[in-house]
XYZ file of C-alpha atoms in Angstrom:
513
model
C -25.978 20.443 1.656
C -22.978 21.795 3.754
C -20.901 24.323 2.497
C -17.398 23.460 0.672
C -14.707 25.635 2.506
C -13.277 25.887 -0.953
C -9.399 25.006 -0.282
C -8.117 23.192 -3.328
C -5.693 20.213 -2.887
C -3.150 22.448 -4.555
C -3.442 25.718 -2.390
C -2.843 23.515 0.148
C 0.430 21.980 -0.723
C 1.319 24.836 -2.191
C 0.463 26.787 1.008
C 2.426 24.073 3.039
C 5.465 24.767 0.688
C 5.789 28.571 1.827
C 5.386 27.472 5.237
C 8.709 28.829 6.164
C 12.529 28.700 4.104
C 13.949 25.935 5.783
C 11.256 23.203 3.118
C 14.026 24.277 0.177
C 15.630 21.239 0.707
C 13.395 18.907 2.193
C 10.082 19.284 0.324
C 11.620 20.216 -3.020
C 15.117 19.224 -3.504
C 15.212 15.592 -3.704
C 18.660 15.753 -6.225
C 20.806 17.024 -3.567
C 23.175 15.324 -1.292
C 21.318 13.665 2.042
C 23.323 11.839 4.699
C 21.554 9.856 7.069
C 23.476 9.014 10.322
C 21.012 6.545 12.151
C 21.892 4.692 15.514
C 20.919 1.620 13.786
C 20.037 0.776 10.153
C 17.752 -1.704 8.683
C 18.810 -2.759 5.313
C 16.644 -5.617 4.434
C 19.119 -7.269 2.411
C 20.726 -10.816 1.944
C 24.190 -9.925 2.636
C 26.011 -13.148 3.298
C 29.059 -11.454 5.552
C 28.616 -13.428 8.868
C 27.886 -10.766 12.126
C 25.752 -8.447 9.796
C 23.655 -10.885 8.850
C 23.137 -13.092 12.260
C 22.445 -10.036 13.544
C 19.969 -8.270 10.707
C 20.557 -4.692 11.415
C 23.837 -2.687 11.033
C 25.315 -0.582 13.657
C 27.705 2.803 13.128
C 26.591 2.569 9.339
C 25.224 5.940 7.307
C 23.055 6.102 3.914
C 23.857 8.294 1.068
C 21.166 9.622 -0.676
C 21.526 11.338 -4.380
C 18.694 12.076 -7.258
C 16.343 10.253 -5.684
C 18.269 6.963 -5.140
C 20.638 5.588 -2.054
C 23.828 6.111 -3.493
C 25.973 4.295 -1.209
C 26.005 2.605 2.195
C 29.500 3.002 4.346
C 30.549 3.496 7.854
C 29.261 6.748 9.828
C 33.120 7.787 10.281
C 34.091 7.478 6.197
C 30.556 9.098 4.904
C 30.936 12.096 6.933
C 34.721 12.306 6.075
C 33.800 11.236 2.264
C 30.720 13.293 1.756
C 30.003 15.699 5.117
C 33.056 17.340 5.374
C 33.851 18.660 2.176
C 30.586 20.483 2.355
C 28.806 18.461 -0.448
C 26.039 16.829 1.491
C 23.509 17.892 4.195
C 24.272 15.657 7.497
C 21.113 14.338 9.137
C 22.029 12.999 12.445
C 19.509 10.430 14.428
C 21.333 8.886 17.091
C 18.428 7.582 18.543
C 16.474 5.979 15.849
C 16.837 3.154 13.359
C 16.526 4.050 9.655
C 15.026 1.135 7.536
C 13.200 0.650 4.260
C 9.657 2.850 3.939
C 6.581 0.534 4.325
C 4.708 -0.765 1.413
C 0.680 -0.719 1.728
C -0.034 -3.561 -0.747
C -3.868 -3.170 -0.680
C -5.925 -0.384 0.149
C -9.127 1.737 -0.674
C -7.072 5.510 -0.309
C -10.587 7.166 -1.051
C -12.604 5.169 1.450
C -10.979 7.163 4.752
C -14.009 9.649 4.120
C -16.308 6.546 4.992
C -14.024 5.724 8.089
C -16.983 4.427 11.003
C -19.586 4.113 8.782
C -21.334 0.459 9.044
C -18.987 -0.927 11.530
C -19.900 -4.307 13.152
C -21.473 -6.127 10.021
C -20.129 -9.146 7.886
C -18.708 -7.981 4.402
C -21.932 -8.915 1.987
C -24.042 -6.485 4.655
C -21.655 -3.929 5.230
C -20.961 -3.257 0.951
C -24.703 -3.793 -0.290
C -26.466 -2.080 2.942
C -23.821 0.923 3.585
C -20.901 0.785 1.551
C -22.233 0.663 -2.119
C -25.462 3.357 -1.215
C -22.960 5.890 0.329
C -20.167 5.579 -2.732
C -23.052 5.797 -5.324
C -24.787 8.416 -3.900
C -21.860 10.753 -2.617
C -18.583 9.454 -4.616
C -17.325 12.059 -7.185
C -13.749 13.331 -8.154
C -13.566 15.620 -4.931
C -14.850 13.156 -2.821
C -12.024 10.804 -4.009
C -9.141 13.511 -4.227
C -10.063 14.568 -0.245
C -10.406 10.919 0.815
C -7.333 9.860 -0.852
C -5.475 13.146 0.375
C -6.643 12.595 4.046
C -5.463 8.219 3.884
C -2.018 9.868 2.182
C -1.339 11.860 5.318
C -2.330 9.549 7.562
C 0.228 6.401 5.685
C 3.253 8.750 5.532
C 2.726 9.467 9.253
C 2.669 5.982 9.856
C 6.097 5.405 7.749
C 4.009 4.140 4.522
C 6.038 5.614 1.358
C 3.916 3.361 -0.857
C 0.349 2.110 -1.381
C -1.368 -0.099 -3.984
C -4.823 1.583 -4.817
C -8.222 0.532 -6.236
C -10.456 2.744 -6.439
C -13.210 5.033 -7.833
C -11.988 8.173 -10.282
C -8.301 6.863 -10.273
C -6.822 9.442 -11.528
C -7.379 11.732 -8.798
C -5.488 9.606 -6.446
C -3.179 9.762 -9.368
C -2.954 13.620 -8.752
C -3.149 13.254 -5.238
C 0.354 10.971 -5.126
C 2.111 13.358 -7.541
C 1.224 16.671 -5.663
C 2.258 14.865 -2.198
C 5.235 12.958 -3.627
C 3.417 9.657 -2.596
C 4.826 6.456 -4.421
C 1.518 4.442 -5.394
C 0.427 1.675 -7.911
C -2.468 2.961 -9.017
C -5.103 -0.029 -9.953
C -7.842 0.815 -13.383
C -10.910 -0.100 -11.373
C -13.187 -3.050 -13.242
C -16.661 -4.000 -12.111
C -19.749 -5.066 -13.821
C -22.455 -2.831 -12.693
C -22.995 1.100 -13.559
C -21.601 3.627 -10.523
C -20.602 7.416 -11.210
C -17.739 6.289 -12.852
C -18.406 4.258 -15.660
C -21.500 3.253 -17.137
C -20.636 -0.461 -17.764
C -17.531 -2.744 -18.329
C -16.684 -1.282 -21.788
C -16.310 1.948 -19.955
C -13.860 0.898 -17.009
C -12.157 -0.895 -19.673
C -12.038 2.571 -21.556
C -11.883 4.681 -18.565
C -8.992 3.155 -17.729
C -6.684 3.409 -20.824
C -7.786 7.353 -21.266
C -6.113 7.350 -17.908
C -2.490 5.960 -18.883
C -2.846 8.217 -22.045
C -3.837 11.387 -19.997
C -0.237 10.621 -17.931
C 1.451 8.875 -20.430
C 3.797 12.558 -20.927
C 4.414 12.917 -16.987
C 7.692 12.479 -15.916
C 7.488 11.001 -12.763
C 4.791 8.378 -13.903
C 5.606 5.197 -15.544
C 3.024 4.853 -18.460
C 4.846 1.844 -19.612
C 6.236 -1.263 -17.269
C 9.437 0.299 -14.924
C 12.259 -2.588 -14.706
C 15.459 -1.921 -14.153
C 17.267 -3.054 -16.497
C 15.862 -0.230 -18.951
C 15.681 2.762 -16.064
C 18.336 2.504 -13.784
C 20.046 5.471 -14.343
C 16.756 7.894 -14.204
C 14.212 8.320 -10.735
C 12.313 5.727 -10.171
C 8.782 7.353 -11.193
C 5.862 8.165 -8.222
C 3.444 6.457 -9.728
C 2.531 3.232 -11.840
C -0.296 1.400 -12.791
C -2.161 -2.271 -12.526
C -5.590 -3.815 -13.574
C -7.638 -3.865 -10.798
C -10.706 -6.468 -11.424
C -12.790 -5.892 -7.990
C -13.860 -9.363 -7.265
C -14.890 -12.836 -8.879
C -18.673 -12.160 -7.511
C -18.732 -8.497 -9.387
C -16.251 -9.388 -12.285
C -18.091 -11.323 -15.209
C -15.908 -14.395 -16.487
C -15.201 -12.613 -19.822
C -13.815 -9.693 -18.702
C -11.328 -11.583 -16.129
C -9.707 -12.682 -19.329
C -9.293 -9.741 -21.424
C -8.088 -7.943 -18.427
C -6.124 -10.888 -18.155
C -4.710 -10.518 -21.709
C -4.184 -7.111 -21.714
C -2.013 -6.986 -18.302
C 0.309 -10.164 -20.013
C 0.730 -8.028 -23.273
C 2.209 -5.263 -21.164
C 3.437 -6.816 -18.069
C 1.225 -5.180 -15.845
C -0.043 -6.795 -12.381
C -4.072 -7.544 -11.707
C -4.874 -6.721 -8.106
C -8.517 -8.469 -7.053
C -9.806 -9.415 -4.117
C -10.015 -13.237 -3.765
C -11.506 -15.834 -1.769
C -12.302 -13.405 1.276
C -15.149 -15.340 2.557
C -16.456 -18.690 3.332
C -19.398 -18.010 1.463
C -17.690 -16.613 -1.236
C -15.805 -19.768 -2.098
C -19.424 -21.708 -0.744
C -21.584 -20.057 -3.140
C -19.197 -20.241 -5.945
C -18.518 -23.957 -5.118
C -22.155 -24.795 -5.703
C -23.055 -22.090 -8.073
C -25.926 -20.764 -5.693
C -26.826 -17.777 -7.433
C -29.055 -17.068 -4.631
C -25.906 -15.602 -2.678
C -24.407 -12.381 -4.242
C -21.173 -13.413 -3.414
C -21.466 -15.887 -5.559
C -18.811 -15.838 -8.910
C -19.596 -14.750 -12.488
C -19.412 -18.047 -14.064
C -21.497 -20.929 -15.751
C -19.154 -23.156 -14.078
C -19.464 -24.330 -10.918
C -16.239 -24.958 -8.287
C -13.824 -22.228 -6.191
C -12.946 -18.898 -7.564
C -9.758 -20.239 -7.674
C -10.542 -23.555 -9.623
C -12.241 -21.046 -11.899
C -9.429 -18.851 -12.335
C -7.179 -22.084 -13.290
C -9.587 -23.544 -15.374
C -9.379 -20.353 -17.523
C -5.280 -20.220 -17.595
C -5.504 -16.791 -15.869
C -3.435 -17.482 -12.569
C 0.360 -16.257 -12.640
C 3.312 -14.211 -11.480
C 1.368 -10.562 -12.231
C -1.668 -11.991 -9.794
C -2.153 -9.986 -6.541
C -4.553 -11.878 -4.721
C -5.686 -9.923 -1.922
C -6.829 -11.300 1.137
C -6.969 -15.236 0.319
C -8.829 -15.988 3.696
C -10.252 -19.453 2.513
C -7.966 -21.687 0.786
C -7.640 -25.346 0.629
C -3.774 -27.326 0.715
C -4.445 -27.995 -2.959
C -5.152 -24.120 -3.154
C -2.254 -23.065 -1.867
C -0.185 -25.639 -3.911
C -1.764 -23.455 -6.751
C -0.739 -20.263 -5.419
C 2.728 -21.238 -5.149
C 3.301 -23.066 -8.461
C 1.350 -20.318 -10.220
C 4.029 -17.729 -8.946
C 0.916 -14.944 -7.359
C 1.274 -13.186 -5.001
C -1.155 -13.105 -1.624
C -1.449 -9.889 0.307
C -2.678 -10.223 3.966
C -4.985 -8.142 5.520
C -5.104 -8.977 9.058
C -7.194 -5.912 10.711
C -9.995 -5.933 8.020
C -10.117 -9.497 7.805
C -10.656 -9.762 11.608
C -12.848 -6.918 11.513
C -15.570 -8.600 9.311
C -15.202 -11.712 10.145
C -13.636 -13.276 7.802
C -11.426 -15.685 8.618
C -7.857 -16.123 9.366
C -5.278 -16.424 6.466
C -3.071 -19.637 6.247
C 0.094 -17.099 6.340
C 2.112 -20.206 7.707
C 1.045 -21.936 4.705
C 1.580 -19.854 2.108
C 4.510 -19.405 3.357
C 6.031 -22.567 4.072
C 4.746 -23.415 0.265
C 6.836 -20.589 -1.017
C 4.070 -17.899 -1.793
C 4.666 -14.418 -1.697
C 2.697 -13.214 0.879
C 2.860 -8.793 1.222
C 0.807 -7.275 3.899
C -2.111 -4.172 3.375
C -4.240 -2.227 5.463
C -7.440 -2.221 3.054
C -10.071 0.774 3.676
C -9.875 2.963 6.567
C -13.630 1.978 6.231
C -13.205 -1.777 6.942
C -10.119 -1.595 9.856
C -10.519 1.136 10.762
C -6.827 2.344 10.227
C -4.076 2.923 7.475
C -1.027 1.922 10.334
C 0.992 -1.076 8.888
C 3.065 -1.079 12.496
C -0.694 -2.540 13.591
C -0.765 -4.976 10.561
C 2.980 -6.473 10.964
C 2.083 -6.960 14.405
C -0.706 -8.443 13.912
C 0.425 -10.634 10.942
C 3.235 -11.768 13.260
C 0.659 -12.644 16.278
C -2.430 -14.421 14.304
C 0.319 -16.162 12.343
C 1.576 -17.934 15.226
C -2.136 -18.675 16.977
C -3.171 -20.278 13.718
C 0.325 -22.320 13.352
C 0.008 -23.152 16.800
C 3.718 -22.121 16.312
C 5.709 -19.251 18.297
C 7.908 -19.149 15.718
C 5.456 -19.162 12.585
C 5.617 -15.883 11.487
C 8.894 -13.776 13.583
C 9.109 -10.352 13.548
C 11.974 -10.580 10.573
C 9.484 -12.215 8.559
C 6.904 -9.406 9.178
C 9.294 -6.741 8.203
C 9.876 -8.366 5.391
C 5.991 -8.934 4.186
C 5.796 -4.985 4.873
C 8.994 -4.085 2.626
C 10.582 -7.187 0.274
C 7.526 -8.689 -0.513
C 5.363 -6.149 -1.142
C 7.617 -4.794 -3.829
C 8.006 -8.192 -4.863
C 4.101 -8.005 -5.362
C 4.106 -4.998 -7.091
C 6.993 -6.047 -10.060
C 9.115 -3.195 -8.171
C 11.431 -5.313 -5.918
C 13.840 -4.276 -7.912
C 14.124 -0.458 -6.885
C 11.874 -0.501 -3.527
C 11.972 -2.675 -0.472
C 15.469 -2.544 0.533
C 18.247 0.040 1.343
C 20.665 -0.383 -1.082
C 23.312 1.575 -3.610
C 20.848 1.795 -6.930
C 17.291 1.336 -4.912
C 15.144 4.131 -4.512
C 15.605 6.725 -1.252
C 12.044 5.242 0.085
C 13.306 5.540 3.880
C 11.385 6.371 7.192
C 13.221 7.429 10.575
C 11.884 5.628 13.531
C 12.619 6.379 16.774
C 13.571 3.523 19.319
C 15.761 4.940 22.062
C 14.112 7.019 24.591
C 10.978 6.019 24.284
C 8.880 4.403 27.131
C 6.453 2.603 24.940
C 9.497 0.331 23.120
C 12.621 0.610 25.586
C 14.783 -1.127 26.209
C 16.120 -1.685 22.626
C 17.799 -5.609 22.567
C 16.377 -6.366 18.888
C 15.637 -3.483 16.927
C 13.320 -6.354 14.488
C 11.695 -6.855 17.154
C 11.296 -3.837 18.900
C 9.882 -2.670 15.464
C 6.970 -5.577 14.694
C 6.333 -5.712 18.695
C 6.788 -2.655 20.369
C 6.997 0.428 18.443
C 4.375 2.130 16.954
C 3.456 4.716 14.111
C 3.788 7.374 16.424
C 7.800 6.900 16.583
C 7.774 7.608 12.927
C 9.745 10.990 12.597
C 11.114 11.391 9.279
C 10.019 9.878 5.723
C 11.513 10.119 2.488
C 10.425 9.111 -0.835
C 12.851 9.291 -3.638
C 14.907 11.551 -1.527
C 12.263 14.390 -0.841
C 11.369 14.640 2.878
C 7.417 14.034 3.538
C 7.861 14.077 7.028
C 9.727 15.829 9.133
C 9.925 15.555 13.379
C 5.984 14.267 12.759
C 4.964 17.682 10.295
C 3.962 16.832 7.030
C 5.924 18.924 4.868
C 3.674 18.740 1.227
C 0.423 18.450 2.996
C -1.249 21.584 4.749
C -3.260 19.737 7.663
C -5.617 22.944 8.567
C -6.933 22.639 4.632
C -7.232 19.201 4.896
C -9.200 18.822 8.257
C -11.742 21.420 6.540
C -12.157 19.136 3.418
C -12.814 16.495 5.683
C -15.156 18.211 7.783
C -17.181 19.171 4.530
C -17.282 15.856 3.423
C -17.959 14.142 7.084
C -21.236 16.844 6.830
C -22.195 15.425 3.511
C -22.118 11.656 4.434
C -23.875 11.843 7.799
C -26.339 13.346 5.752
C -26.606 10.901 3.971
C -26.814 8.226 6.625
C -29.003 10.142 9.300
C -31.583 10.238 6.164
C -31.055 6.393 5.287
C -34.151 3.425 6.921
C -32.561 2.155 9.440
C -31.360 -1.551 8.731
């Protein structure tokens, strides 16, 4: 067994902290005044005033940023006059970069980075029962979690990702992991049938998942109960919040879809599950072949969907992730039922499974949000990649150039996945009231995405993660000129390295397949 370097996830951000004096404001002081004076800025809004909107990106226009929360969006010349020059506000000048709404990550596996490579080239059913479910059973424990989700955090605020939607093994220490950061997340209470180092059994995730809430219930920057904004307007929007998080219909049994079900209604919580990924998940299920393990955990035969129908389940807190395989009459379901699809073009791809009706969905009125998944199944955590790619497959499979533009990416990677989270209300957009989720990207001057005509489309086409300079969540700075400012990267590459030792271990002592 390799040696831990013993660095804590705490000595590290705290040794990033006292990196040097100039972090006071950036890394800790989110409540002060922050002026952002961007070349070109990407609201994301609706605003019905004729030139702004034909053109979908503001010129000459600054963002005010107090207690977490824009607090105003005016003309470069009035907010420096208004808030620079009296000395109240710190002036952030970017005159060759568009600021525009941080990127939502509406599906992903934060702890799975660790397992980044391992497996690749092997359909889904292979890669999870031959590599996947071995490595986490024999090897996944809270530290393996809190350095896997630490190491996918870095890498998703250097790619201009201010929020993620999680489901995972030992939740709460991704739960840490956001809060020590300053990572925004939706945290998912993991639910599976069979026994890992978790839980023992469903009663247990069930369990396992309510001790969490109560363990945060007291933290201030979590929401233990359902955020809306009516009731929370005038406080910082909290870091973290939580959702059910039912794997799959093939590892799920039928009975504990609807208490999880039932419980999320009661609350107004969201249930995140993977869904009709596969054609032979929807075969298998179709038929009731119980030879297949992707087969659902019903007595009845017909599509996971059909099933979830049949039972009343389907509705506005559904996140169905992936939704590779869906008939017309499917998608008609989708949209009447008010769920929510999240697309996840890299992973899907990857294994093979398919290619999402995104024109579809959309043109039916679904809600479609865009994730990464695992850093084990795509092999990245980059949502530049996945809006570009969502944008390209979208039109191939519409036969349509115009399927899926580059505004409508944007918007799967901001609107919509807030809108699948229950959080459009405060994330998403820059607006007065929303929360300071912003990243700085840099356009001008760069070979890889100049000339600048469309900055929509220099964004979902051209640039990539790397021309992410700053990011902001709730007003604190997690990124600065490309540093990480709550993250120490030398203590983090060592917890990698430890782990890396520990699962090639494991996989140089595995019979080959």
């Amino acid at each position: 067994m390799p040696e831990s370097p013993g660095v804590s996830l705490a000595e590290g951000v705290a040794r990033s902290a006292a990196v040097d004096g100039s972090l006071s404001y950036d890394a800790v002081d989110a409540d002060a005044t922050l002026l952002l004076c961007p070349r070109w800025l990407v609201t994301m809004t609706d605003r019905d005033d004729g030139a702004i909107r034909s053109r979908r990106w503001l010129e000459d226009q600054a963002v005010v940023l107090r207690h977490g929360r824009v607090l105003d969006v005016l003309p470069t010349e009035a907010a420096v006059r208004a808030y620079g020059d009296r000395g109240s506000a710190r002036v952030l000048h970017l005159p060759h970069h568009v600021v525009m709404p941080g990127l939502i990550n509406a599906h992903t596996h934060a702890g799975m980075s660790l397992l980044r490579g391992c497996g690749d080239d092997q359909p889904l059913h292979k890669w999870l029962a031959g590599t996947i479910w071995p490595a986490e059973h024999a090897l996944v424990d809270e530290a393996f979690v809190r350095d896997g989700t630490l190491l996918a955090v870095a890498e998703m605020i250097r790619s201009g990702c201010t929020t993620l939607n999680d489901m995972y093994w030992f939740p709460e220490e991704t739960v840490r992991v956001c809060l020590e950061v300053g990572m925004r997340a939706v945290i998912g209470m993991i639910h599976i049938e069979f026994a890992s180092r978790y839980a023992d059994g469903p009663r247990e995730y069930l369990q396992r998942g309510e001790a969490m809430l109560q363990a945060f219930a007291d933290h201030p920057q979590v929401a233990a109960r359902v955020y809306t904004a009516e009731a929370d307007r005038a406080r910082p929007v909290p870091l973290v919040h939580f959702a059910y998080a039912p794997h799959a219909p093939y590892t799920v049994s039928e009975g504990a879809l609807v208490e999880i079900v039932q419980r999320a209604a009661r609350v107004g919580r969201r249930v995140h599950m993977h869904l009709h990924e596969t054609a032979e998940e929807v075969r298998a299920s179709r038929v009731l072949d119980r030879g297949s393990s992707m087969c659902h955990q019903s007595v009845h035969s017909g599509t996971p969907l059909q099933n979830l129908q049949r039972l009343r389940l389907l509705g506005p807190q559904w996140i169905a992730v992936h939704a590779v395989h869906l008939s017309d009459e499917e998608i008609r379901l989708v949209a009447e039922t008010g769920a929510s699809v999240v697309h996840c073009p890299s992973s899907n791809l990857k294994l093979a499974s398919g290619f999402c009706p995104v024109p579809q969905l959309l043109r039916a009125g679904v809600n479609v949000a865009l994730g990464t998944d695992s850093a084990a199944s795509n092999n990245k955590l980059d949502m530049f990649s996945e809006m570009r790619l969502a944008a390209l497959l979208g039109k191939a499979v519409a036969d349509d150039a115009v399927a899926v533009d580059a505004a409508t990416a944007l918007r799967m990677a901001t609107v919509n996945g807030a809108r699948a989270l229950a959080l459009e209300h405060c994330l998403g957009r820059v607006a007065p009231g929303m929360a300071a989720d912003l990243v700085a990207v840099r356009l001008e001057g760069q070979m890889e995405s100049a000339p600048t005509y469309d900055v929509l489309s220099s964004l979902v086409y051209a640039a990539s993660r790397e021309q992410v300079t700053h990011v902001w969540v709730g007003g604190r700075c997690l990124l600065r000129d490309r540093q990480l400012l709550t993250i120490d990267e030398s203590a983090l590459l060592a917890r990698v390295r430890y782990q890396a030792q520990r699962v090639a271990s494991l996989l140089e002592g595995a019979p080959a397949s």
